[in-house]
Each structure stands twice: as structure tokens, then as C-alpha cells.
Amino acid sequence: MKIITYNVNGLRAAVNKGLPEWLAEENPDVLCLQETKLQPDQYPAEAFEALGYKAYLYSAQKKGYSGVAILTKIEPDHIEYGMGIEEYDNEGRFIRADFGDLSVVSVYHPSGTSGDERQAFKMVWLEAFQKYVTELRKSRPNLILCGDYNICHEPIDIHDPVRNATNSGFLPEEREWMTRFLSAGFIDSFRTLYPEKQEYTWWSYRFNSRAKNKGWRIDYCMVSEPVRSLLKEAVILNNAVHSDHCPMALEVG
């Protein structure tokens, strides 16, 4: 199974930048999207149905904001919308598709860049997310948790670790949370396969950051420990330019 995760920063905008044509070439079985920024009735269905994808959308109540989706060529056995926690589900941040004994999640972790209130929201979310997926793992042990985590874990994951040490996304408490998350039986697939690779998945639109490759690795395909033996490949697809993020592909089998 080939799975791609992609924060598209507005699905309709990404479609206008050639996303369907790119998707036809990459041809994943499952596509996890974040920041769709649309309501279900605004979804550009024709572009993706022509490629054989059925879409499951979980949008934020606030229009033009957040939102996750799973597009798949494989019929899922079950779709779970949200985590059953109203304040998070209102923002459309979590959707799960079950394929046999494998579960694929598209998750969009909050950003804390807009100020202290949202940073605090993010930190509480991180604990709630870990608690939720740890409980979920009891009934669905084979988890693939794809998405924008809005955290760089180690200095290798960010272009300037020293000057970014006080910025949301690379704060000590965020990095410490990710260390705890990974030590609790979850695996960073890319870093596991490529311990030394310095590649990024997001670049600021400012300062010509992408051309200079001044980026952050904040998009992950995390997997639970039982999936480790299924890992075949994990690749950052940094040639895709439909967003300020680039996608990541995971192959399991």
C-alpha cells in the first residue's frame, strides 16, 4: 500500500496548481490531506473521481479553515470522523479509515504561531491526541498516523535550530512531547529509515525560503510499533509545489 500525506493549504487552490495531474503520476492508494479549507459541498469531486478516488471529508465548522480528508482507491471498512472531543472535532482535525487490520489517520495538529492562547491549545491537544491514539491502539494496533504535526523534533529537522529555539514548532516542550510520543511505541518512519537525511516538508512563503531550502520537517507518517516490520519506504516528495508544504509518501506491505 502506498500512502501519501499532504498539507495542501487549501485544496481548491492546490487543484488549480496542478494537484490532480501530479496525483495521477504518483498514484497512491490512499491520500491523506490536511488544511483542505473547504466544506464538503465545495469539494472538487470530478477532478479526483476521474482518477478513481473516493473522498471522505471532515471539515471545520469555521469556513475556509483547517479540515482533513482521506482520498482512497481502496474501499475502507470503516471511517471514523473526529476523536469524539467537541472542541477539536469542531476544527476538523482527525479522520480515520480502516482497511482490514490496518488503520490510516489524517491528522492536522494545531499551530501555535498566532499567539499564547493557541500555543496553550496546542499543548493540551497534544496530550489529548496521545491519550486518544494510545487507547485506540488497544482495538486497532496497526496505526498509520499521517499528517502535519507542526513540530520539528530534532535539530536535523530544521534549517536553523538555534534561532528557532523560541519559535512555536521547535519549542523545548513541543520537542519533549514528541520524544515522549515516540518512546511510547510510535515510530517516525522517515527518520527510522533515514537517520542522517536532512530534508524538509514546509517552507515559509517569506524570504524566498523554499528556493534557499530554509525549511522545517513538520509533516510525518508516524506508525505504531507493530507496523515497523511492514515499512518499505518513506520519501519526502519535495518537488511537489502545490502548497507551502510538500507531501510525504509511505509504502507498507
PDB file of C-alpha atoms in Angstrom:
ATOM      1  CA  MET A   1       0.000   0.000   0.000  1.00  0.00           C
ATOM      2  CA  LYS A   2       1.268   3.445  -0.936  1.00  0.00           C
ATOM      3  CA  ILE A   3       0.079   6.295   1.275  1.00  0.00           C
ATOM      4  CA  ILE A   4       0.784   9.991   0.748  1.00  0.00           C
ATOM      5  CA  THR A   5       0.205  12.734   3.301  1.00  0.00           C
ATOM      6  CA  TYR A   6      -0.044  16.338   2.126  1.00  0.00           C
ATOM      7  CA  ASN A   7      -0.959  19.624   3.792  1.00  0.00           C
ATOM      8  CA  VAL A   8      -2.350  21.321   0.701  1.00  0.00           C
ATOM      9  CA  ASN A   9      -3.017  24.714   2.344  1.00  0.00           C
ATOM     10  CA  GLY A  10      -6.364  24.971   0.534  1.00  0.00           C
ATOM     11  CA  LEU A  11      -7.474  22.048  -1.632  1.00  0.00           C
ATOM     12  CA  ARG A  12      -9.164  24.148  -4.295  1.00  0.00           C
ATOM     13  CA  ALA A  13      -6.046  26.298  -4.679  1.00  0.00           C
ATOM     14  CA  ALA A  14      -3.893  23.157  -4.962  1.00  0.00           C
ATOM     15  CA  VAL A  15      -6.181  21.761  -7.666  1.00  0.00           C
ATOM     16  CA  ASN A  16      -5.676  24.952  -9.637  1.00  0.00           C
ATOM     17  CA  LYS A  17      -1.904  24.454  -9.284  1.00  0.00           C
ATOM     18  CA  GLY A  18      -1.985  21.013 -10.912  1.00  0.00           C
ATOM     19  CA  LEU A  19      -2.571  18.677  -7.952  1.00  0.00           C
ATOM     20  CA  PRO A  20      -4.723  16.152  -9.904  1.00  0.00           C
ATOM     21  CA  GLU A  21      -2.128  15.793 -12.659  1.00  0.00           C
ATOM     22  CA  TRP A  22       0.602  15.229 -10.073  1.00  0.00           C
ATOM     23  CA  LEU A  23      -1.596  12.741  -8.225  1.00  0.00           C
ATOM     24  CA  ALA A  24      -2.180  10.755 -11.418  1.00  0.00           C
ATOM     25  CA  GLU A  25       1.592  10.313 -11.715  1.00  0.00           C
ATOM     26  CA  GLU A  26       2.231   9.425  -8.067  1.00  0.00           C
ATOM     27  CA  ASN A  27      -0.823   7.145  -7.942  1.00  0.00           C
ATOM     28  CA  PRO A  28      -1.040   6.438  -4.196  1.00  0.00           C
ATOM     29  CA  ASP A  29      -3.639   4.028  -2.887  1.00  0.00           C
ATOM     30  CA  VAL A  30      -4.515   6.457  -0.104  1.00  0.00           C
ATOM     31  CA  LEU A  31      -4.067  10.231   0.085  1.00  0.00           C
ATOM     32  CA  CYS A  32      -4.274  11.954   3.480  1.00  0.00           C
ATOM     33  CA  LEU A  33      -4.926  15.690   3.213  1.00  0.00           C
ATOM     34  CA  GLN A  34      -4.725  18.465   5.781  1.00  0.00           C
ATOM     35  CA  GLU A  35      -5.855  22.086   5.615  1.00  0.00           C
ATOM     36  CA  THR A  36      -8.460  21.377   2.948  1.00  0.00           C
ATOM     37  CA  LYS A  37     -10.083  24.711   3.869  1.00  0.00           C
ATOM     38  CA  LEU A  38     -13.435  23.805   2.353  1.00  0.00           C
ATOM     39  CA  GLN A  39     -16.869  22.467   3.179  1.00  0.00           C
ATOM     40  CA  PRO A  40     -17.978  19.133   1.689  1.00  0.00           C
ATOM     41  CA  ASP A  41     -20.214  20.865  -0.870  1.00  0.00           C
ATOM     42  CA  GLN A  42     -17.159  22.786  -2.143  1.00  0.00           C
ATOM     43  CA  TYR A  43     -15.100  19.658  -2.790  1.00  0.00           C
ATOM     44  CA  PRO A  44     -13.926  19.453  -6.438  1.00  0.00           C
ATOM     45  CA  ALA A  45     -15.127  15.871  -6.832  1.00  0.00           C
ATOM     46  CA  GLU A  46     -14.775  15.487 -10.603  1.00  0.00           C
ATOM     47  CA  ALA A  47     -11.004  16.030 -10.577  1.00  0.00           C
ATOM     48  CA  PHE A  48     -10.429  13.172  -8.138  1.00  0.00           C
ATOM     49  CA  GLU A  49     -13.231  10.796  -9.107  1.00  0.00           C
ATOM     50  CA  ALA A  50     -11.748  10.724 -12.626  1.00  0.00           C
ATOM     51  CA  LEU A  51      -8.596   9.268 -11.034  1.00  0.00           C
ATOM     52  CA  GLY A  52     -10.539   6.632  -9.100  1.00  0.00           C
ATOM     53  CA  TYR A  53     -10.539   8.257  -5.665  1.00  0.00           C
ATOM     54  CA  LYS A  54     -13.437   8.267  -3.262  1.00  0.00           C
ATOM     55  CA  ALA A  55     -13.243  11.097  -0.741  1.00  0.00           C
ATOM     56  CA  TYR A  56     -14.068  11.207   2.942  1.00  0.00           C
ATOM     57  CA  LEU A  57     -14.014  14.771   4.233  1.00  0.00           C
ATOM     58  CA  TYR A  58     -14.012  16.103   7.763  1.00  0.00           C
ATOM     59  CA  SER A  59     -14.284  19.865   7.613  1.00  0.00           C
ATOM     60  CA  ALA A  60     -14.059  22.528  10.283  1.00  0.00           C
ATOM     61  CA  GLN A  61     -17.230  24.336  11.314  1.00  0.00           C
ATOM     62  CA  LYS A  62     -15.455  27.597  10.516  1.00  0.00           C
ATOM     63  CA  LYS A  63     -15.450  28.093   6.753  1.00  0.00           C
ATOM     64  CA  GLY A  64     -12.133  28.306   4.929  1.00  0.00           C
ATOM     65  CA  TYR A  65     -10.247  26.880   7.912  1.00  0.00           C
ATOM     66  CA  SER A  66      -8.418  23.654   8.786  1.00  0.00           C
ATOM     67  CA  GLY A  67     -10.125  20.442   7.637  1.00  0.00           C
ATOM     68  CA  VAL A  68      -8.806  16.964   6.879  1.00  0.00           C
ATOM     69  CA  ALA A  69      -9.675  14.349   4.292  1.00  0.00           C
ATOM     70  CA  ILE A  70      -8.810  10.844   3.156  1.00  0.00           C
ATOM     71  CA  LEU A  71      -8.998  10.045  -0.564  1.00  0.00           C
ATOM     72  CA  THR A  72      -8.720   6.371  -1.376  1.00  0.00           C
ATOM     73  CA  LYS A  73      -8.839   3.905  -4.245  1.00  0.00           C
ATOM     74  CA  ILE A  74      -9.373   1.051  -1.776  1.00  0.00           C
ATOM     75  CA  GLU A  75     -12.814   0.751  -0.219  1.00  0.00           C
ATOM     76  CA  PRO A  76     -12.415   1.250   3.550  1.00  0.00           C
ATOM     77  CA  ASP A  77     -14.231  -0.997   6.005  1.00  0.00           C
ATOM     78  CA  HIS A  78     -14.991   1.939   8.279  1.00  0.00           C
ATOM     79  CA  ILE A  79     -14.493   5.697   8.522  1.00  0.00           C
ATOM     80  CA  GLU A  80     -14.246   7.419  11.897  1.00  0.00           C
ATOM     81  CA  TYR A  81     -14.812  11.170  11.875  1.00  0.00           C
ATOM     82  CA  GLY A  82     -13.103  13.028  14.704  1.00  0.00           C
ATOM     83  CA  MET A  83     -11.955  11.919  18.146  1.00  0.00           C
ATOM     84  CA  GLY A  84     -15.208  12.468  19.991  1.00  0.00           C
ATOM     85  CA  ILE A  85     -13.807  15.611  21.621  1.00  0.00           C
ATOM     86  CA  GLU A  86     -16.006  18.522  20.606  1.00  0.00           C
ATOM     87  CA  GLU A  87     -13.518  21.392  20.816  1.00  0.00           C
ATOM     88  CA  TYR A  88     -11.116  19.565  18.476  1.00  0.00           C
ATOM     89  CA  ASP A  89     -13.718  17.979  16.227  1.00  0.00           C
ATOM     90  CA  ASN A  90     -15.241  21.419  15.573  1.00  0.00           C
ATOM     91  CA  GLU A  91     -11.924  22.286  13.896  1.00  0.00           C
ATOM     92  CA  GLY A  92     -11.882  19.218  11.627  1.00  0.00           C
ATOM     93  CA  ARG A  93      -8.524  17.781  12.684  1.00  0.00           C
ATOM     94  CA  PHE A  94      -8.793  13.973  12.713  1.00  0.00           C
ATOM     95  CA  ILE A  95     -10.222  11.325  10.389  1.00  0.00           C
ATOM     96  CA  ARG A  96      -9.520   7.590  10.305  1.00  0.00           C
ATOM     97  CA  ALA A  97     -10.034   4.937   7.648  1.00  0.00           C
ATOM     98  CA  ASP A  98      -9.822   1.211   8.437  1.00  0.00           C
ATOM     99  CA  PHE A  99      -8.588  -1.208   5.784  1.00  0.00           C
ATOM    100  CA  GLY A 100      -8.711  -4.718   7.200  1.00  0.00           C
ATOM    101  CA  ASP A 101      -6.470  -4.714  10.273  1.00  0.00           C
ATOM    102  CA  LEU A 102      -4.666  -1.501   9.185  1.00  0.00           C
ATOM    103  CA  SER A 103      -5.905   1.959  10.162  1.00  0.00           C
ATOM    104  CA  VAL A 104      -4.809   5.140   8.368  1.00  0.00           C
ATOM    105  CA  VAL A 105      -5.320   8.532  10.013  1.00  0.00           C
ATOM    106  CA  SER A 106      -5.098  12.029   8.551  1.00  0.00           C
ATOM    107  CA  VAL A 107      -4.404  14.465  11.372  1.00  0.00           C
ATOM    108  CA  TYR A 108      -3.782  18.199  11.468  1.00  0.00           C
ATOM    109  CA  HIS A 109      -2.179  19.294  14.721  1.00  0.00           C
ATOM    110  CA  PRO A 110      -2.833  22.893  15.754  1.00  0.00           C
ATOM    111  CA  SER A 111      -0.293  25.608  15.113  1.00  0.00           C
ATOM    112  CA  GLY A 112       0.766  27.808  17.990  1.00  0.00           C
ATOM    113  CA  THR A 113       2.217  30.581  15.847  1.00  0.00           C
ATOM    114  CA  SER A 114      -0.686  33.015  16.287  1.00  0.00           C
ATOM    115  CA  GLY A 115      -0.076  33.578  19.992  1.00  0.00           C
ATOM    116  CA  ASP A 116      -0.064  32.244  23.538  1.00  0.00           C
ATOM    117  CA  GLU A 117      -3.710  31.167  23.536  1.00  0.00           C
ATOM    118  CA  ARG A 118      -3.315  28.863  20.535  1.00  0.00           C
ATOM    119  CA  GLN A 119       0.031  27.599  21.796  1.00  0.00           C
ATOM    120  CA  ALA A 120      -1.671  26.576  25.018  1.00  0.00           C
ATOM    121  CA  PHE A 121      -4.474  24.952  22.978  1.00  0.00           C
ATOM    122  CA  LYS A 122      -1.821  23.057  21.005  1.00  0.00           C
ATOM    123  CA  MET A 123      -0.110  21.705  24.108  1.00  0.00           C
ATOM    124  CA  VAL A 124      -3.397  20.448  25.583  1.00  0.00           C
ATOM    125  CA  TRP A 125      -4.319  18.947  22.197  1.00  0.00           C
ATOM    126  CA  LEU A 126      -1.019  17.028  22.037  1.00  0.00           C
ATOM    127  CA  GLU A 127      -1.740  15.289  25.330  1.00  0.00           C
ATOM    128  CA  ALA A 128      -5.340  14.541  24.286  1.00  0.00           C
ATOM    129  CA  PHE A 129      -4.176  13.203  20.913  1.00  0.00           C
ATOM    130  CA  GLN A 130      -1.615  10.892  22.505  1.00  0.00           C
ATOM    131  CA  LYS A 131      -4.159   9.627  25.026  1.00  0.00           C
ATOM    132  CA  TYR A 132      -6.689   9.008  22.246  1.00  0.00           C
ATOM    133  CA  VAL A 133      -4.358   7.097  19.910  1.00  0.00           C
ATOM    134  CA  THR A 134      -2.888   5.103  22.807  1.00  0.00           C
ATOM    135  CA  GLU A 135      -6.407   3.956  23.685  1.00  0.00           C
ATOM    136  CA  LEU A 136      -7.248   3.393  20.006  1.00  0.00           C
ATOM    137  CA  ARG A 137      -4.176   1.180  19.681  1.00  0.00           C
ATOM    138  CA  LYS A 138      -5.804  -1.373  22.010  1.00  0.00           C
ATOM    139  CA  SER A 139      -8.516  -2.127  19.447  1.00  0.00           C
ATOM    140  CA  ARG A 140      -6.643  -1.034  16.287  1.00  0.00           C
ATOM    141  CA  PRO A 141      -2.979  -1.937  16.931  1.00  0.00           C
ATOM    142  CA  ASN A 142      -1.770  -1.287  13.374  1.00  0.00           C
ATOM    143  CA  LEU A 143      -1.902   2.504  13.114  1.00  0.00           C
ATOM    144  CA  ILE A 144      -0.504   4.856  10.498  1.00  0.00           C
ATOM    145  CA  LEU A 145      -0.832   8.430  11.750  1.00  0.00           C
ATOM    146  CA  CYS A 146      -0.182  10.754   8.802  1.00  0.00           C
ATOM    147  CA  GLY A 147      -0.288  14.489   8.895  1.00  0.00           C
ATOM    148  CA  ASP A 148       1.017  17.892   9.787  1.00  0.00           C
ATOM    149  CA  TYR A 149       2.272  17.706  13.373  1.00  0.00           C
ATOM    150  CA  ASN A 150       3.513  21.320  13.388  1.00  0.00           C
ATOM    151  CA  ILE A 151       6.604  20.216  15.332  1.00  0.00           C
ATOM    152  CA  CYS A 152      10.234  19.684  14.348  1.00  0.00           C
ATOM    153  CA  HIS A 153      11.657  17.046  16.622  1.00  0.00           C
ATOM    154  CA  GLU A 154      15.446  17.371  16.436  1.00  0.00           C
ATOM    155  CA  PRO A 155      17.962  19.962  15.147  1.00  0.00           C
ATOM    156  CA  ILE A 156      18.379  17.902  11.951  1.00  0.00           C
ATOM    157  CA  ASP A 157      14.701  18.602  11.205  1.00  0.00           C
ATOM    158  CA  ILE A 158      15.023  22.389  10.942  1.00  0.00           C
ATOM    159  CA  HIS A 159      17.322  24.697   8.994  1.00  0.00           C
ATOM    160  CA  ASP A 160      18.283  26.965  11.907  1.00  0.00           C
ATOM    161  CA  PRO A 161      17.769  25.205  15.241  1.00  0.00           C
ATOM    162  CA  VAL A 162      19.496  27.893  17.279  1.00  0.00           C
ATOM    163  CA  ARG A 163      17.478  30.904  16.147  1.00  0.00           C
ATOM    164  CA  ASN A 164      14.227  28.923  16.058  1.00  0.00           C
ATOM    165  CA  ALA A 165      14.556  27.552  19.592  1.00  0.00           C
ATOM    166  CA  THR A 166      11.977  30.052  20.894  1.00  0.00           C
ATOM    167  CA  ASN A 167       9.560  29.696  17.974  1.00  0.00           C
ATOM    168  CA  SER A 168       6.375  27.621  18.036  1.00  0.00           C
ATOM    169  CA  GLY A 169       7.081  24.352  16.273  1.00  0.00           C
ATOM    170  CA  PHE A 170      10.530  23.948  17.816  1.00  0.00           C
ATOM    171  CA  LEU A 171       9.889  24.837  21.441  1.00  0.00           C
ATOM    172  CA  PRO A 172      11.508  22.599  24.067  1.00  0.00           C
ATOM    173  CA  GLU A 173       8.126  21.495  25.429  1.00  0.00           C
ATOM    174  CA  GLU A 174       6.878  20.517  21.927  1.00  0.00           C
ATOM    175  CA  ARG A 175      10.029  18.566  21.179  1.00  0.00           C
ATOM    176  CA  GLU A 176       9.828  16.896  24.587  1.00  0.00           C
ATOM    177  CA  TRP A 177       6.244  15.846  23.839  1.00  0.00           C
ATOM    178  CA  MET A 178       7.359  14.223  20.578  1.00  0.00           C
ATOM    179  CA  THR A 179      10.175  12.390  22.348  1.00  0.00           C
ATOM    180  CA  ARG A 180       7.613  11.002  24.811  1.00  0.00           C
ATOM    181  CA  PHE A 181       5.214  10.128  21.988  1.00  0.00           C
ATOM    182  CA  LEU A 182       7.904   8.198  20.124  1.00  0.00           C
ATOM    183  CA  SER A 183       9.109   6.444  23.279  1.00  0.00           C
ATOM    184  CA  ALA A 184       5.517   5.301  23.917  1.00  0.00           C
ATOM    185  CA  GLY A 185       5.560   2.934  20.958  1.00  0.00           C
ATOM    186  CA  PHE A 186       5.223   5.143  17.882  1.00  0.00           C
ATOM    187  CA  ILE A 187       7.746   5.403  15.072  1.00  0.00           C
ATOM    188  CA  ASP A 188       8.844   8.300  12.857  1.00  0.00           C
ATOM    189  CA  SER A 189       9.003   6.296   9.630  1.00  0.00           C
ATOM    190  CA  PHE A 190      11.237   8.696   7.690  1.00  0.00           C
ATOM    191  CA  ARG A 191      13.791   9.153  10.463  1.00  0.00           C
ATOM    192  CA  THR A 192      13.822   5.417  11.200  1.00  0.00           C
ATOM    193  CA  LEU A 193      14.732   4.597   7.616  1.00  0.00           C
ATOM    194  CA  TYR A 194      16.995   7.633   7.099  1.00  0.00           C
ATOM    195  CA  PRO A 195      18.727   8.618  10.366  1.00  0.00           C
ATOM    196  CA  GLU A 196      21.041  11.155   8.695  1.00  0.00           C
ATOM    197  CA  LYS A 197      18.894  12.730   5.964  1.00  0.00           C
ATOM    198  CA  GLN A 198      18.209  16.422   6.327  1.00  0.00           C
ATOM    199  CA  GLU A 199      15.038  17.088   4.341  1.00  0.00           C
ATOM    200  CA  TYR A 200      12.106  19.384   4.996  1.00  0.00           C
ATOM    201  CA  THR A 201       8.366  19.413   4.339  1.00  0.00           C
ATOM    202  CA  TRP A 202       7.472  23.083   4.929  1.00  0.00           C
ATOM    203  CA  TRP A 203       8.977  26.429   3.966  1.00  0.00           C
ATOM    204  CA  SER A 204       7.786  29.909   4.827  1.00  0.00           C
ATOM    205  CA  TYR A 205       6.423  31.907   1.915  1.00  0.00           C
ATOM    206  CA  ARG A 206       8.648  34.744   3.154  1.00  0.00           C
ATOM    207  CA  PHE A 207      12.317  35.438   2.405  1.00  0.00           C
ATOM    208  CA  ASN A 208      12.458  33.103  -0.604  1.00  0.00           C
ATOM    209  CA  SER A 209      12.756  30.290   1.948  1.00  0.00           C
ATOM    210  CA  ARG A 210      11.953  27.391  -0.342  1.00  0.00           C
ATOM    211  CA  ALA A 211      14.467  28.379  -3.016  1.00  0.00           C
ATOM    212  CA  LYS A 212      17.086  28.620  -0.273  1.00  0.00           C
ATOM    213  CA  ASN A 213      15.797  25.369   1.314  1.00  0.00           C
ATOM    214  CA  LYS A 214      15.354  27.053   4.685  1.00  0.00           C
ATOM    215  CA  GLY A 215      12.709  24.615   5.816  1.00  0.00           C
ATOM    216  CA  TRP A 216      11.172  22.603   8.619  1.00  0.00           C
ATOM    217  CA  ARG A 217      10.227  18.905   8.744  1.00  0.00           C
ATOM    218  CA  ILE A 218       6.818  19.025  10.396  1.00  0.00           C
ATOM    219  CA  ASP A 219       4.836  16.503   8.310  1.00  0.00           C
ATOM    220  CA  TYR A 220       5.122  12.859   9.328  1.00  0.00           C
ATOM    221  CA  CYS A 221       3.898   9.360   8.711  1.00  0.00           C
ATOM    222  CA  MET A 222       4.058   8.002  12.237  1.00  0.00           C
ATOM    223  CA  VAL A 223       3.323   4.312  12.706  1.00  0.00           C
ATOM    224  CA  SER A 224       2.658   2.110  15.712  1.00  0.00           C
ATOM    225  CA  GLU A 225       5.294  -0.463  16.659  1.00  0.00           C
ATOM    226  CA  PRO A 226       3.519  -3.450  15.002  1.00  0.00           C
ATOM    227  CA  VAL A 227       3.729  -1.655  11.640  1.00  0.00           C
ATOM    228  CA  ARG A 228       7.532  -1.368  11.825  1.00  0.00           C
ATOM    229  CA  SER A 229       8.007  -4.713  10.068  1.00  0.00           C
ATOM    230  CA  LEU A 230       5.773  -3.532   7.206  1.00  0.00           C
ATOM    231  CA  LEU A 231       7.826  -0.402   6.430  1.00  0.00           C
ATOM    232  CA  LYS A 232       9.225  -0.490   2.904  1.00  0.00           C
ATOM    233  CA  GLU A 233       9.926   3.131   2.035  1.00  0.00           C
ATOM    234  CA  ALA A 234       9.382   6.659   3.348  1.00  0.00           C
ATOM    235  CA  VAL A 235      10.108   9.527   0.977  1.00  0.00           C
ATOM    236  CA  ILE A 236       9.732  13.300   1.170  1.00  0.00           C
ATOM    237  CA  LEU A 237       8.447  14.468  -2.217  1.00  0.00           C
ATOM    238  CA  ASN A 238       9.940  17.943  -2.203  1.00  0.00           C
ATOM    239  CA  ASN A 239       9.442  18.528  -5.936  1.00  0.00           C
ATOM    240  CA  ALA A 240       5.686  18.940  -5.417  1.00  0.00           C
ATOM    241  CA  VAL A 241       4.864  22.657  -5.330  1.00  0.00           C
ATOM    242  CA  HIS A 242       1.085  22.953  -4.822  1.00  0.00           C
ATOM    243  CA  SER A 243       1.445  24.325  -1.273  1.00  0.00           C
ATOM    244  CA  ASP A 244       3.921  25.787   1.214  1.00  0.00           C
ATOM    245  CA  HIS A 245       4.251  22.171   2.378  1.00  0.00           C
ATOM    246  CA  CYS A 246       5.393  19.235   0.312  1.00  0.00           C
ATOM    247  CA  PRO A 247       3.991  15.715   0.584  1.00  0.00           C
ATOM    248  CA  MET A 248       5.495  12.602   2.099  1.00  0.00           C
ATOM    249  CA  ALA A 249       4.965   9.071   0.783  1.00  0.00           C
ATOM    250  CA  LEU A 250       4.970   5.886   2.803  1.00  0.00           C
ATOM    251  CA  GLU A 251       4.993   2.357   1.397  1.00  0.00           C
ATOM    252  CA  VAL A 252       3.965  -0.546   3.578  1.00  0.00           C
ATOM    253  CA  GLY A 253       3.400  -4.163   2.734  1.00  0.00           C
TER     254      GLY A 253
END
